[in-house]
Tab-separated table of C-alpha atoms and ligand atoms in Angstrom:
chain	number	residue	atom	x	y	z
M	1	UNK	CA	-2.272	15.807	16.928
M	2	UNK	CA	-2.132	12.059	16.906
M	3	UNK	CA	-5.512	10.495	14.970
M	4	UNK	CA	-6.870	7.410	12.993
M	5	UNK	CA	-8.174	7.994	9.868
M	6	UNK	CA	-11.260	6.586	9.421
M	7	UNK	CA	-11.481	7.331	5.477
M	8	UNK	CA	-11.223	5.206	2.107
M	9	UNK	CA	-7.134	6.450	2.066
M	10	UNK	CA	-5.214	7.843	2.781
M	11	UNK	CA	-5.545	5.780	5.511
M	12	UNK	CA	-3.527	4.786	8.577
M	13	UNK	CA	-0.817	2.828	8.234
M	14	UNK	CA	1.827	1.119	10.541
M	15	UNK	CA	4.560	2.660	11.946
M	16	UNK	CA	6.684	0.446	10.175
M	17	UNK	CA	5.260	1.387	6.641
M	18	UNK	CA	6.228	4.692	7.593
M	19	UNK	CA	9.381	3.354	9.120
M	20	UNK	CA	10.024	2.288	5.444
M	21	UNK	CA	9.964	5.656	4.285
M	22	UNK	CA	12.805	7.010	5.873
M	23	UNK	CA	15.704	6.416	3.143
M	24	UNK	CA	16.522	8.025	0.067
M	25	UNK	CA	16.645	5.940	-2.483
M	26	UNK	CA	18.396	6.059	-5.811
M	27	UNK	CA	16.163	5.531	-8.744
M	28	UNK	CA	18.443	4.156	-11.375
M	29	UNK	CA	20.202	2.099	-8.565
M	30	UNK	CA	19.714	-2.054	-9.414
M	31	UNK	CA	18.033	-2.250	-5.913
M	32	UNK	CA	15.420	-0.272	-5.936
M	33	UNK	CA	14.347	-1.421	-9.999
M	34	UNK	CA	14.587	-4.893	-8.244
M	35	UNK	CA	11.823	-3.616	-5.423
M	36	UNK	CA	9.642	-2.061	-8.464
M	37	UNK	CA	9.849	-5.592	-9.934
M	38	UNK	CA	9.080	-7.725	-6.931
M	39	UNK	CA	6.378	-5.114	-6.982
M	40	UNK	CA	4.911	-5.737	-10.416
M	41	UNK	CA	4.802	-9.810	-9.476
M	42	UNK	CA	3.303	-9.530	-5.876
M	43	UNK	CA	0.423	-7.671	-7.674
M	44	UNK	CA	0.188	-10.642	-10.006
M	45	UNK	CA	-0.331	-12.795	-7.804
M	46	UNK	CA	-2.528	-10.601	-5.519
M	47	UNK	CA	-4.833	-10.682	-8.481
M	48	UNK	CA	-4.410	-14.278	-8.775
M	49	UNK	CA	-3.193	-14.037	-12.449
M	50	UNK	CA	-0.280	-15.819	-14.491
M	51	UNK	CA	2.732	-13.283	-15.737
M	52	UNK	CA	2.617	-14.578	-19.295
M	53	UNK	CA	-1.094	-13.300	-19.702
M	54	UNK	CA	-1.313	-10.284	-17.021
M	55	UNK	CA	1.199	-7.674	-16.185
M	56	UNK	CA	1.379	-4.667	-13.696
M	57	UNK	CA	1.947	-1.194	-14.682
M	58	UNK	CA	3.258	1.226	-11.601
M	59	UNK	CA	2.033	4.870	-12.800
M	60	UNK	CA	2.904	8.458	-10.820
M	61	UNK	CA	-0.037	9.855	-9.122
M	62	UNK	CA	-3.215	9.137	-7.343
M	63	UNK	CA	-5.629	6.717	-8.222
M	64	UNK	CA	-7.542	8.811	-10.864
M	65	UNK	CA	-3.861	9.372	-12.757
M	66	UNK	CA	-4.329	5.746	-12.950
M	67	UNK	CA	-7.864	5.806	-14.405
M	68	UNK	CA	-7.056	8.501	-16.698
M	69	UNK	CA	-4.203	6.964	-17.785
M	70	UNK	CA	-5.670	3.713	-18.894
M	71	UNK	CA	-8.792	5.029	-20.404
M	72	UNK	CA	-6.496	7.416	-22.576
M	73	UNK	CA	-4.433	4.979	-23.112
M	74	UNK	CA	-6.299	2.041	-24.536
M	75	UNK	CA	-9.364	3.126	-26.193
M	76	UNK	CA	-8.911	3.863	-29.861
M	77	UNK	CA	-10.231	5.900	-32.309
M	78	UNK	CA	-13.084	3.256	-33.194
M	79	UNK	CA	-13.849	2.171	-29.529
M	80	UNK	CA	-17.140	2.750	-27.785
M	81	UNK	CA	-17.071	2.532	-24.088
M	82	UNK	CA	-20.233	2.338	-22.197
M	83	UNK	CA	-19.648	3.724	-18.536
M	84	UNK	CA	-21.506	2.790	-15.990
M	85	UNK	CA	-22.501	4.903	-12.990
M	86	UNK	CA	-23.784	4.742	-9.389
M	87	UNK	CA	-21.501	7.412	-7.724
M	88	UNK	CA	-18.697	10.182	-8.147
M	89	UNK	CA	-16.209	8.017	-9.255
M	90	UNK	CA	-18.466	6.346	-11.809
M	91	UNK	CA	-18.857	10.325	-13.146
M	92	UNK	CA	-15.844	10.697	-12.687
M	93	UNK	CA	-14.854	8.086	-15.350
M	94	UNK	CA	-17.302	9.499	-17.835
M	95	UNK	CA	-15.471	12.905	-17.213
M	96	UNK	CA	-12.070	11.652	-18.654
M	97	UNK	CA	-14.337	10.244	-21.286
M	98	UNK	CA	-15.422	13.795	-22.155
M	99	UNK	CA	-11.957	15.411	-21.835
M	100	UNK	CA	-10.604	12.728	-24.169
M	101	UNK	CA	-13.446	13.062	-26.532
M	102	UNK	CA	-13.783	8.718	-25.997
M	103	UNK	CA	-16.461	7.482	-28.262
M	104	UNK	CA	-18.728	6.615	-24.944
M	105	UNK	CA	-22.574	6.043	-23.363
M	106	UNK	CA	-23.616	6.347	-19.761
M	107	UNK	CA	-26.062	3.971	-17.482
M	108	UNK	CA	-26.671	5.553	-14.475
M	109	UNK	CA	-28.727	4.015	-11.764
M	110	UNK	CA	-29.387	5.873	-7.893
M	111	UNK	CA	-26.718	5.595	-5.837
M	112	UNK	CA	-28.003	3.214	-3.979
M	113	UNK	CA	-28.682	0.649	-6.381
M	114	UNK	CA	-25.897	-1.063	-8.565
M	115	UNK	CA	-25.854	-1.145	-12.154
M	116	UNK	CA	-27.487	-4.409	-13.742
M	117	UNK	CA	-26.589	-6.840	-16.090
M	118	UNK	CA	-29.921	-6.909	-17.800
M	119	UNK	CA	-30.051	-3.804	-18.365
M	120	UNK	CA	-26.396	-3.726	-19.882
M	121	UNK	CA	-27.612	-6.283	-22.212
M	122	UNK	CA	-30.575	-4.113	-23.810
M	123	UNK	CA	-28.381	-0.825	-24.065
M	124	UNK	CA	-25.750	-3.343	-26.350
M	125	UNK	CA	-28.671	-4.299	-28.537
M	126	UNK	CA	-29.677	-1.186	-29.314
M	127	UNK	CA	-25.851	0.168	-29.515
M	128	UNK	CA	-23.733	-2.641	-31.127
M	129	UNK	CA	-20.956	-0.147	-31.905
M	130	UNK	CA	-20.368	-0.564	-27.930
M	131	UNK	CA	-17.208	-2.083	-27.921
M	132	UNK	CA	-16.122	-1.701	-23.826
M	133	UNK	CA	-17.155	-1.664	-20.422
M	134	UNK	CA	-16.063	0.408	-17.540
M	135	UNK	CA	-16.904	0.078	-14.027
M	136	UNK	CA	-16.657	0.888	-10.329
M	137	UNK	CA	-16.374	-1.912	-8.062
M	138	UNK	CA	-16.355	-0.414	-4.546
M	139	UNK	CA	-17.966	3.180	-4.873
M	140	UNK	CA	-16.752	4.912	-2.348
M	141	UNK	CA	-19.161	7.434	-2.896
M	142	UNK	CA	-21.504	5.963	-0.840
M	143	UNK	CA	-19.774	2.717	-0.415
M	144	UNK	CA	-21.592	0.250	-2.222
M	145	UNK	CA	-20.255	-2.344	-3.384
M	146	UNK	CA	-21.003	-3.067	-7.203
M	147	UNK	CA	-21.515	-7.377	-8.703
M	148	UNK	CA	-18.589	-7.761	-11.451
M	149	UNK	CA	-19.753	-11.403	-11.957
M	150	UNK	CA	-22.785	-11.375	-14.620
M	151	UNK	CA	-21.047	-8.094	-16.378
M	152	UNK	CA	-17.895	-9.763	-16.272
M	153	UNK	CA	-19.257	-12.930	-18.146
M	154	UNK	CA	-21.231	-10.543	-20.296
M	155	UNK	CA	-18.014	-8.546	-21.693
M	156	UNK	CA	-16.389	-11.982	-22.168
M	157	UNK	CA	-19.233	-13.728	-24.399
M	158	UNK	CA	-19.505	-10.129	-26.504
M	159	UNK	CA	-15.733	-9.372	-26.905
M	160	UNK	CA	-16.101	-6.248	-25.293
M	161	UNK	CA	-12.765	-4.973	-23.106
M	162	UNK	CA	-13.541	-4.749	-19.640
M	163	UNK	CA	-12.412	-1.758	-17.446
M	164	UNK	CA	-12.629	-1.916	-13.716
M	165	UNK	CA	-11.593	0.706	-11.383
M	166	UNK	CA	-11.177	-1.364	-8.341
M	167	UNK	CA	-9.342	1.427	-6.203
M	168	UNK	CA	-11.116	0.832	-3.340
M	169	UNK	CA	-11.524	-2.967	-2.922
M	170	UNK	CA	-8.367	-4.323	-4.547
M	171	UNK	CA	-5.947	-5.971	-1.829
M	172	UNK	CA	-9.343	-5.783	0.636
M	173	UNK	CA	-11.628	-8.426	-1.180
M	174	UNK	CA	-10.914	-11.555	-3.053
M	175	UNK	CA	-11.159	-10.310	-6.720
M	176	UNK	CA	-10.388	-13.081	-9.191
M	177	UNK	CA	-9.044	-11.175	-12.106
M	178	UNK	CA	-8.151	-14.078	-14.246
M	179	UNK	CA	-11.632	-16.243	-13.981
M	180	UNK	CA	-13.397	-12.341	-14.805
M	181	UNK	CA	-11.105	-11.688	-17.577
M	182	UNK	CA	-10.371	-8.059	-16.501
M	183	UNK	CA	-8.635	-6.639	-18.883
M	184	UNK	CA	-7.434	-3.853	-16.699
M	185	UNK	CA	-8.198	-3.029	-13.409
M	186	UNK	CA	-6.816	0.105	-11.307
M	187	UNK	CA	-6.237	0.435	-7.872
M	188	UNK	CA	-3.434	2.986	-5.231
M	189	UNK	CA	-0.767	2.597	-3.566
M	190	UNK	CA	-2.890	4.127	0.195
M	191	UNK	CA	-5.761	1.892	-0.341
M	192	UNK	CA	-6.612	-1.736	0.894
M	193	UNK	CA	-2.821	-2.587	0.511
M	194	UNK	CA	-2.203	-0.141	3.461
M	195	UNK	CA	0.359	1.935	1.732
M	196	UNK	CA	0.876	5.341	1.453
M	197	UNK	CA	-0.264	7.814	-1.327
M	198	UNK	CA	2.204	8.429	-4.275
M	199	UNK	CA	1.318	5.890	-6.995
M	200	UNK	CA	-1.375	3.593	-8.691
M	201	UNK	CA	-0.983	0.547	-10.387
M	202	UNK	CA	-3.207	-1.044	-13.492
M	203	UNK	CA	-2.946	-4.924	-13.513
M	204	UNK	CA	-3.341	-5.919	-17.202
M	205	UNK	CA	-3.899	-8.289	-20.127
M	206	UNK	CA	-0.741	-8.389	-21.903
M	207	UNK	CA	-2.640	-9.190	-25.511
M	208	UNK	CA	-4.913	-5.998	-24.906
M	209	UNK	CA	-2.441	-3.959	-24.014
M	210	UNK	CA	0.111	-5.200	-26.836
M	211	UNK	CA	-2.569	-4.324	-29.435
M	212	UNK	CA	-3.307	-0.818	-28.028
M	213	UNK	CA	0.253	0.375	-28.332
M	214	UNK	CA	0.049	4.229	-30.188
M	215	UNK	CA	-3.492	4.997	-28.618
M	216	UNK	CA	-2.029	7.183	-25.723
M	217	UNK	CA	-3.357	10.710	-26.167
M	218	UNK	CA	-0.779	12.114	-23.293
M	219	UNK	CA	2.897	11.310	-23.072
M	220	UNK	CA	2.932	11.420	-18.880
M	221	UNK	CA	0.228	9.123	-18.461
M	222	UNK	CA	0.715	6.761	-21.368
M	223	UNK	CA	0.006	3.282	-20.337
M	224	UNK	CA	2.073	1.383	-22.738
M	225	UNK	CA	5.328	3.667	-22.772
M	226	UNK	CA	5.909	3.112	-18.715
M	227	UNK	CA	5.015	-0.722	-19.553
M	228	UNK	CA	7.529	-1.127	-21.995
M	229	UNK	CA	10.193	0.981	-19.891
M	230	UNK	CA	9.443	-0.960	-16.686
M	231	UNK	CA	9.213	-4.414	-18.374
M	232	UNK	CA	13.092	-3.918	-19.518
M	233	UNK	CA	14.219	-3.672	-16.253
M	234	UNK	CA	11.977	-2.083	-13.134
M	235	UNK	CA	12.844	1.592	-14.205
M	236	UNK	CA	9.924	4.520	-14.129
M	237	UNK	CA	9.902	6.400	-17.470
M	238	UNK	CA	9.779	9.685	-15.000
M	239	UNK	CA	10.644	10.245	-11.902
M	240	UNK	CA	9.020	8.069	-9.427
M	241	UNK	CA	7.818	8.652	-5.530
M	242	UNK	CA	10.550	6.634	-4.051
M	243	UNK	CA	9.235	6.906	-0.404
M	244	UNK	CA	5.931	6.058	-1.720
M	245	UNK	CA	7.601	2.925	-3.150
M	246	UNK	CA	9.653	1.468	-0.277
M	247	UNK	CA	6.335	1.999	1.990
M	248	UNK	CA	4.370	0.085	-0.576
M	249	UNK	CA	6.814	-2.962	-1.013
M	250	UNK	CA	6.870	-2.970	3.020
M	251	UNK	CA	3.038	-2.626	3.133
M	252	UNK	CA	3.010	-5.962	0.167
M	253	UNK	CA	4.822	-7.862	2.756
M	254	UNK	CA	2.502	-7.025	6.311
M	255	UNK	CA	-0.467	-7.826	3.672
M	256	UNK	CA	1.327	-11.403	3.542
M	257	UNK	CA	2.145	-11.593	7.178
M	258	UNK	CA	-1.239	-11.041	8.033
M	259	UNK	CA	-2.234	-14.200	5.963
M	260	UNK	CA	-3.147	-12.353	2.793
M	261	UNK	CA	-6.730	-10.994	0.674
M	262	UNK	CA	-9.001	-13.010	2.642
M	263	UNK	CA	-7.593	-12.763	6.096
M	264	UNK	CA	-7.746	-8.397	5.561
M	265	UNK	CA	-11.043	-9.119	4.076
M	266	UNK	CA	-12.236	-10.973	7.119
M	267	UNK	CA	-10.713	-8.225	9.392
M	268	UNK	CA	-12.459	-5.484	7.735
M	269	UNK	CA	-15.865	-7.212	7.635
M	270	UNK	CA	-15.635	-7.723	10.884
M	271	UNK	CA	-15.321	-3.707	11.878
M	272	UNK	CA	-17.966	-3.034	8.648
M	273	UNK	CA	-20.385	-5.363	10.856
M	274	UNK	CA	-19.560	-4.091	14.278
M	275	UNK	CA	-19.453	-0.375	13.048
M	276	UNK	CA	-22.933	-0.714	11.417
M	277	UNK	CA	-24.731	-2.209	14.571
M	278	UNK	CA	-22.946	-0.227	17.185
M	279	UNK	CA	-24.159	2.762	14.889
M	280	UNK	CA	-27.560	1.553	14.492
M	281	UNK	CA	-27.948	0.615	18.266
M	282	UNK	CA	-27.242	4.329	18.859
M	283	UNK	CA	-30.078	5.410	15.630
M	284	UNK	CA	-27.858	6.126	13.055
M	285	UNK	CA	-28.800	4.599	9.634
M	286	UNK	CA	-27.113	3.538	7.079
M	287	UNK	CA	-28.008	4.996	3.655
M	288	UNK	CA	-27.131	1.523	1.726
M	289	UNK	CA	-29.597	-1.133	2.372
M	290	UNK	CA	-28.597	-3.699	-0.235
M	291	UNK	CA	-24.992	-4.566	-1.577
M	292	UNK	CA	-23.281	-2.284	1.084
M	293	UNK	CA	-19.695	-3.036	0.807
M	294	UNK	CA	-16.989	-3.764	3.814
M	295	UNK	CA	-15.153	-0.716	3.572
M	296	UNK	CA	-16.926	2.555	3.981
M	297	UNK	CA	-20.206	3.328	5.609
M	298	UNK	CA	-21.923	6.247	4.272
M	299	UNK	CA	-24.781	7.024	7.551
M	300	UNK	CA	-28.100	9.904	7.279
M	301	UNK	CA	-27.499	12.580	9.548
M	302	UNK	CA	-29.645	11.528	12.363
M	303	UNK	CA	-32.965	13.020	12.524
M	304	UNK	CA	-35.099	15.274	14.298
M	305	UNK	CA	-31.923	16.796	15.689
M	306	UNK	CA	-29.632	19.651	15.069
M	307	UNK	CA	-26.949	18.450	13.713
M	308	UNK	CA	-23.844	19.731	12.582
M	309	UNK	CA	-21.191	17.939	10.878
M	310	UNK	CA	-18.574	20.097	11.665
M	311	UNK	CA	-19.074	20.069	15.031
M	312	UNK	CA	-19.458	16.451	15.043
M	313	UNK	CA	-16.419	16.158	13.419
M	314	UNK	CA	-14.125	18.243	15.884
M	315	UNK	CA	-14.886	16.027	18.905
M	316	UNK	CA	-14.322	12.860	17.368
M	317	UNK	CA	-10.847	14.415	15.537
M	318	UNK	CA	-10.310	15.751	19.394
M	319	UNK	CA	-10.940	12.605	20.656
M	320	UNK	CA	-8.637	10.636	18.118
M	321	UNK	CA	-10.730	9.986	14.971
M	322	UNK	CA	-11.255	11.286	11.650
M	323	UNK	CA	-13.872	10.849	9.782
M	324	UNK	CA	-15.317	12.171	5.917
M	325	UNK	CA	-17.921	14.217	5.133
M	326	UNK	CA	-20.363	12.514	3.272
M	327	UNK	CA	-20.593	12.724	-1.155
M	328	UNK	CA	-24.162	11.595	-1.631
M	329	UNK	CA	-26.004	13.898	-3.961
M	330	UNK	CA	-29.405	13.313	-2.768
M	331	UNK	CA	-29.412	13.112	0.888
M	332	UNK	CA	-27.103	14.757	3.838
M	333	UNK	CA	-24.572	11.881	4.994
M	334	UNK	CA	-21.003	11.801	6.643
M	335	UNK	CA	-18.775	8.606	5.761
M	336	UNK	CA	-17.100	6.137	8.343
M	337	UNK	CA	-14.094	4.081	6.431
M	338	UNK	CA	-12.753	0.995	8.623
M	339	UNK	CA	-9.894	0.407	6.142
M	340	UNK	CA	-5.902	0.670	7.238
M	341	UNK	CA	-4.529	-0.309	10.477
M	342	UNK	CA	-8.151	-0.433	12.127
M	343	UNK	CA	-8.785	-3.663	14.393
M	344	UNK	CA	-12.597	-3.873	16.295
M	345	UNK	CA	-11.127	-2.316	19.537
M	346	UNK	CA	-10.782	1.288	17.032
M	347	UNK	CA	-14.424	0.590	16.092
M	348	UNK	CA	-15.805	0.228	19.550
M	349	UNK	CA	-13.674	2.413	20.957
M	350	UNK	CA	-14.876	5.211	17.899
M	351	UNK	CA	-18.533	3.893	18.746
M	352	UNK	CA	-18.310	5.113	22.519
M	353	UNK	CA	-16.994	8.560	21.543
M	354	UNK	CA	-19.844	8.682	19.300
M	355	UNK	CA	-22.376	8.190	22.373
M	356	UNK	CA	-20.897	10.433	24.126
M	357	UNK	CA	-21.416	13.025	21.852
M	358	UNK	CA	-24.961	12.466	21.263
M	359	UNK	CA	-25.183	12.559	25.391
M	360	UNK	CA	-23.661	16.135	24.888
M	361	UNK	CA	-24.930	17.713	22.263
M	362	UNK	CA	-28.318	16.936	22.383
M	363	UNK	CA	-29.418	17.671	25.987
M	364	UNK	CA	-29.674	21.528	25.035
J	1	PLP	C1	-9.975	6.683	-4.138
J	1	PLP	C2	-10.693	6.330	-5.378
J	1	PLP	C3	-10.261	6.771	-6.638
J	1	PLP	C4	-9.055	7.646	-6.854
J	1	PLP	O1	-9.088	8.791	-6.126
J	1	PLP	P1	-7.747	9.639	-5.958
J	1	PLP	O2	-8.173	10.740	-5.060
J	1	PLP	O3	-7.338	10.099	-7.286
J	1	PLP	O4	-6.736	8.723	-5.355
J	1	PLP	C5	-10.931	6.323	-7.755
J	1	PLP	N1	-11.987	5.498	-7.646
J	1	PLP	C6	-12.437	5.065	-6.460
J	1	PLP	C7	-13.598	4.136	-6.424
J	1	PLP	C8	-11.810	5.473	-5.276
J	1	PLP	O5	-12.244	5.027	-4.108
């Protein structure tokens, strides 16, 4: 059965992304090393940095092999990372930290509130072994969408490394790497580049990497061993997801064709807006009130009703559209992404099989 996918990825793609997938590719053939590299620049210059201070790592897996694979790769014995948390993924973080035994703190605010600068500044006063920052941008957990700015400027004036898992929003929002001085920020191949699942990718300063050579606690995911192999030449250390990679390069170049970051950003504000006051018109609320980001809508289960997600969610996958249940600890939500091949006439036409299920099941 044919659907959209109305989740943070994988999400739906075009047909000729798919299209891109059908060839088997050799991986030690000069071709497909010269895709990886084209790759490893587009992201560059996605992020809006120089290749003598940033480079791009390409690592196996889904977007948390990426996260994993940075944060055991570059903090060292006598780092201190302080983690901050408004969602799963934010937990998620301070779970590698655990399972890596990472020197680390946690500030967690609600998930519905993002984490703030002020506060940063008093837990680094009274911890000055703190010696990093990691943080969500988009949480897709509810789909807020997190201020790098002040925290950014922040890590700079202390020193402090700055981690940002930007899986969600990378590619979908103008993020201006260089001018925040990330010093490594993660995002997937099936996210806001429109690719498919197979990969993530860690854009990176080259001096903060160079000095955290040896610190990988894993051989698989180890950070600096696939940069040094890929640097030579555009080869994976391992076997890589070739189909993964040819959709990917394809995907780089629609992201171009469609006029780049800010022209997908517009696009996907403009179904974020239209989803969120079609949805309201018909009484269902949002759960974000402040800082709610352009990419996923997390929306209460309406009230005073009888309702049942898993009904809900078999007429609109019969009727074309899937959605995702909702990941909010506190209160019961579902999730609407508007990421991927999704233009306004998806949203509206998602918005009217939405009213007609409240007509249906609610008359009883
Ligand atoms: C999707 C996502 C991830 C990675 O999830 P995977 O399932 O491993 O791809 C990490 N962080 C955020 C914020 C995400 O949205």
């Amino acid at each position: 059965m044919e659907y959209k996918l109305l989740t943070p990825g994988p999400l739906t793609t075009t047909r000729s992304v798919k299209q891109a997938m059908m060839v088997d590719h050799c991986t030690w053939d000069q071709e497909y090393k010269t895709i990886t590299q084209e790759i490893r620049q587009k992201l560059l210059s996605l992020a809006g940095v120089s290749s003598e201070e940033y480079t791009t790592i390409l690592m196996q897996g889904s977007g948390s092999f990426g996260v994993e694979s940075v944060l055991s790769s570059v903090i060292g014995p006598s780092d201190h990372l302080l983690v901050c948390v408004n969602g799963a993924y934010g937990r998620r973080i301070v779970s590698m930290c655990e399972r890596h035994h990472l020197t680390h703190s946690v500030y967690e605010v609600a998930e519905d509130e993002i984490p703030q600068v002020t506060a940063i500044e008093k837990i680094l006063e009274n911890e000055p072994t703190i010696s990093g920052i990691a943080m969500v941008h988009s949480e897709t957990t509810s789909g807020i969408l997190n201020e790098l700015e002040e925290i950014a400027a922040l890590a700079k004036d202390n020193e402090l490394l700055f981690i940002v898992d930007a899986m969600s929003s990378f590619g979908g929002i103008p993020i201006d790497v260089s001018a925040l001085s990330i010093d490594f920020l993660i995002s997937s191949s099936n996210k806001c580049i429109q690719g498919v699942p197979g990969f993530s990718f860690t854009v990176a300063k080259r001096e903060q990497l160079e000095k955290r050579k040896g610190f990988a606690r894993t051989v698989s995911l180890d950070l600096y061993d696939q940069y040094e192999t890929m640097e030579k030449d555009g080869k994976w250390r391992f076997t890589s997801p070739t189909h993964t990679v040819l959709a990917f390069h394809q995907a780089l170049k629609e992201l171009e064709a469609e006029g780049g970051i800010y022209q997908r950003y517009m696009r996907y504000l403009t179904n974020n807006r239209l989803l969120r006051q079609k949805m309201g018109e018909l009484g269902y609320h949002p759960f974000i009130q402040q800082h709610q980001g352009p990419f996923i809508t997390s929306f209460l289960y309406p009230e005073q009703r009888s309702f049942n997600f898993a009904h809900f969610y078999q007429h609109l996958k019969q009727n074309g559209f899937v959605i995702y249940p909702g990941k909010i600890s506190s209160v019961d939500c579902f999730r609407i992404g508007n990421i991927g091949e999704i233009y306004p006439e998806d949203i509206d036409r998602l918005v009217k099989v939405i009213e007609n299920y409240s007509e249906v099941a609610y008359v009883s």
